[in-house]
Amino acid sequence: MPKLVLVRHGQSEWNLQNRFTGWVDVNLTEEGVAQAQKSGDLLKAAGFEPDLAFTSVLKRAIKTLNFALDGLDRLWVPVEKSWRLNERHYGGLAGLNKDETRDKHGEEQVHIWRRSFDTPPPPLPENHELHPLNDTRYADVDPDLLPATESLKTTLERVEPYWNEAILPALTSGKDVIVAAHGNSLRALVKLLFTVSDDDIMGVEIPTGNPLLIDLDEGGTKPVSAAYLDQDRAQSLPALPA
């Protein structure tokens, strides 16, 4: 049976500063590096040997993946990077302190932006320095696909094609796969894998630097077991599909 590991990047500098990050390319903290290194140790202890790896184009995820693969002595496995695995784009909230944003816009409004399935924050103007149109790493992406803001719904809409076209075929061919990405792009994958409802997915939390090891059925499409490897930092998981 193929195995799939989902791991959110270790703590980032803006996680520590309680700031909305999204597509801003911030680095790992020392704690984030330690979490990423521990994820490799946990995966090694679990006997996981990935054949293929996927990550976003943001360095906090890329570095987390590299630390994990180094711990597994498998830095040689093929790695595919895609913007479709990036974090949700927080639009005009990017860079803002979350507490200060609540003080300015109110607890209820910020809760809607953060926790509703389909209500995005205010968009960035196209000439803003943080708009992906102004980042050379997206120069080869169709400009019409680059978001100025996203909800979890629109994040799912750009993650799902990549899941279907790249990650799922690797699993159905029998390969063991690791995906290092972000809270909301991984939440999108969990929604797809566990068939979680639009309402319930907003209650799913993905801890930083804690590998989620999923055993799939022989076809590589349906989870038959799932567990976080660091039980001290585990979050609750959706029920396995019937």
XYZ file of C-alpha atoms in Angstrom:
242
model
C 0.000 0.000 0.000
C 1.388 3.438 -0.870
C 2.097 5.913 1.897
C 1.580 9.675 1.848
C 3.151 12.126 4.275
C 1.835 15.664 4.637
C 4.040 18.037 6.621
C 3.470 21.715 7.233
C 6.633 23.804 7.272
C 8.266 24.464 10.634
C 7.576 27.658 12.532
C 8.301 30.708 10.364
C 9.479 34.173 11.394
C 6.008 35.572 10.803
C 4.323 32.689 12.634
C 6.402 33.785 15.612
C 5.465 37.445 15.089
C 1.742 36.564 14.756
C 1.552 38.085 11.258
C -0.479 37.043 8.219
C 2.035 35.503 5.813
C 0.446 33.848 2.785
C 2.678 34.089 -0.264
C 5.300 36.294 1.414
C 8.551 34.322 1.357
C 9.684 34.390 4.995
C 12.264 32.104 6.554
C 12.131 29.490 9.291
C 12.953 30.392 12.877
C 15.463 28.359 14.883
C 12.480 26.537 16.358
C 11.154 25.970 12.839
C 14.454 24.431 11.766
C 14.375 22.165 14.844
C 10.802 21.111 14.015
C 11.785 20.338 10.423
C 14.794 18.311 11.541
C 12.673 16.408 14.054
C 10.182 15.596 11.293
C 12.968 13.771 9.480
C 13.861 11.861 12.649
C 10.224 10.895 13.194
C 9.824 9.712 9.614
C 13.023 7.675 9.837
C 11.828 6.032 13.041
C 8.554 5.202 11.269
C 10.455 3.528 8.428
C 9.139 5.942 5.798
C 11.167 6.021 2.573
C 9.680 8.437 0.033
C 10.177 7.870 -3.669
C 9.043 11.356 -4.664
C 8.545 14.741 -3.009
C 6.396 17.790 -3.689
C 6.589 21.265 -2.211
C 5.633 24.871 -2.846
C 7.916 27.602 -4.206
C 8.233 29.253 -0.768
C 11.458 28.677 1.140
C 9.910 27.806 4.500
C 8.338 24.734 2.881
C 11.335 23.956 0.664
C 13.747 24.077 3.615
C 11.432 21.967 5.753
C 11.346 19.340 3.022
C 15.127 19.405 2.668
C 15.662 18.971 6.423
C 13.208 16.068 6.447
C 14.819 14.369 3.451
C 18.273 14.900 4.942
C 17.152 13.145 8.112
C 15.997 10.262 5.941
C 19.269 10.278 3.951
C 17.107 10.686 0.844
C 18.044 14.121 -0.450
C 18.443 12.418 -3.808
C 14.732 11.750 -4.372
C 13.084 13.805 -7.138
C 11.426 16.997 -5.872
C 8.745 18.895 -7.757
C 7.988 22.492 -6.749
C 4.713 24.173 -7.641
C 3.073 27.497 -6.826
C -0.176 25.549 -6.568
C 1.025 24.226 -3.190
C 1.667 27.742 -1.845
C -0.100 28.973 1.255
C -3.444 30.708 0.866
C -2.917 34.287 -0.369
C -4.038 36.670 2.360
C -4.379 39.669 0.050
C -4.352 42.988 1.849
C -3.817 41.279 5.222
C -0.326 40.042 4.250
C 2.265 41.260 6.721
C -0.250 42.619 9.237
C -0.201 41.636 12.893
C -3.263 39.497 13.605
C -4.090 41.140 16.945
C -3.745 44.662 15.515
C -5.951 43.654 12.577
C -8.640 42.498 15.013
C -8.419 45.822 16.834
C -8.833 47.700 13.538
C -11.505 45.628 11.783
C -13.168 43.839 14.681
C -12.991 40.257 15.923
C -15.991 39.130 13.881
C -14.716 40.435 10.539
C -11.240 38.974 10.993
C -12.788 35.651 12.037
C -14.800 35.648 8.798
C -11.688 36.343 6.717
C -9.712 33.646 8.513
C -12.284 30.943 9.121
C -15.049 31.173 6.552
C -14.704 28.759 3.649
C -15.413 31.191 0.829
C -14.900 34.806 2.012
C -11.472 36.180 1.031
C -9.743 39.193 2.604
C -9.511 42.460 0.625
C -7.407 41.984 -2.546
C -4.033 43.551 -3.251
C -3.828 46.037 -6.123
C -1.832 44.731 -9.092
C 0.940 47.297 -8.540
C 1.500 46.259 -4.918
C 4.971 44.858 -4.227
C 3.471 41.719 -2.653
C 1.192 40.917 -5.603
C 2.519 37.750 -7.315
C 2.419 39.554 -10.667
C 5.485 41.439 -9.417
C 7.448 38.365 -8.328
C 9.753 36.817 -10.928
C 9.225 33.282 -9.626
C 5.726 33.411 -11.170
C 6.852 34.818 -14.515
C 5.885 31.606 -16.333
C 2.450 31.331 -14.689
C -0.610 32.562 -16.567
C -1.248 35.998 -15.000
C -4.972 35.249 -14.911
C -4.254 32.401 -12.471
C -2.294 34.498 -9.974
C -4.427 35.585 -7.013
C -4.666 39.000 -5.388
C -6.418 37.301 -2.456
C -7.851 33.864 -1.682
C -10.359 32.066 0.480
C -9.884 28.419 1.379
C -12.374 27.666 -1.409
C -10.215 29.318 -4.084
C -7.072 27.809 -2.553
C -8.683 24.390 -2.949
C -9.577 25.223 -6.560
C -5.916 25.727 -7.491
C -4.581 22.859 -5.332
C -7.035 20.232 -6.604
C -5.845 20.164 -10.253
C -2.265 19.674 -9.054
C -3.359 16.856 -6.770
C -5.181 15.150 -9.635
C -2.484 15.706 -12.260
C 0.751 15.237 -10.290
C 0.466 13.848 -6.759
C -2.369 11.335 -7.122
C -0.871 9.619 -10.207
C 2.359 9.065 -8.269
C 0.431 7.414 -5.448
C -1.719 5.270 -7.730
C 1.459 4.030 -9.425
C 2.591 2.715 -6.032
C 5.086 5.421 -5.059
C 5.471 6.671 -1.481
C 5.172 10.458 -1.457
C 5.952 13.342 0.881
C 4.336 16.760 0.473
C 5.819 19.704 2.394
C 3.564 22.709 2.166
C 1.428 25.082 4.234
C -1.506 25.147 6.615
C -4.174 25.940 4.045
C -2.805 24.099 1.010
C -2.490 21.000 3.211
C -5.969 21.635 4.594
C -7.161 21.516 0.978
C -5.482 18.120 0.508
C -6.994 16.818 3.748
C -10.414 17.960 2.547
C -9.967 16.008 -0.678
C -8.535 12.887 0.957
C -10.974 12.628 3.837
C -14.010 14.101 2.003
C -14.462 16.762 4.678
C -17.414 19.145 4.364
C -16.965 22.855 3.647
C -18.004 23.712 7.200
C -15.960 21.073 8.977
C -12.692 21.716 7.148
C -12.389 25.125 8.791
C -12.025 23.378 12.159
C -9.103 21.245 10.965
C -5.738 22.522 12.213
C -2.406 21.479 10.694
C 0.474 21.692 13.226
C 3.857 23.005 12.090
C 6.638 20.517 11.521
C 4.637 17.431 12.531
C 4.389 14.763 9.794
C 0.969 13.283 9.112
C 1.554 9.711 7.899
C -1.317 8.328 5.823
C -1.576 4.720 4.678
C -3.605 4.457 1.490
C -5.484 1.525 -0.001
C -3.965 -0.565 -2.766
C -5.280 1.855 -5.374
C -3.565 4.781 -3.681
C -6.722 6.871 -3.455
C -8.373 6.176 -0.091
C -6.855 6.594 3.403
C -7.058 3.476 5.562
C -5.119 4.902 8.517
C -3.646 8.274 9.468
C -1.663 9.590 12.424
C 0.599 12.471 13.381
C 4.032 11.153 14.288
C 4.648 13.629 17.118
C 1.757 12.733 19.402
C 2.636 15.492 21.870
C 1.800 18.065 19.195
C -0.914 16.194 17.333
C -4.207 17.740 16.252
C -7.495 15.893 15.811
C -8.043 14.323 12.399
C -11.213 13.928 10.315
C -12.824 10.520 10.309
C -11.542 8.098 7.704
C -13.812 7.860 4.655
C -16.318 5.023 4.832
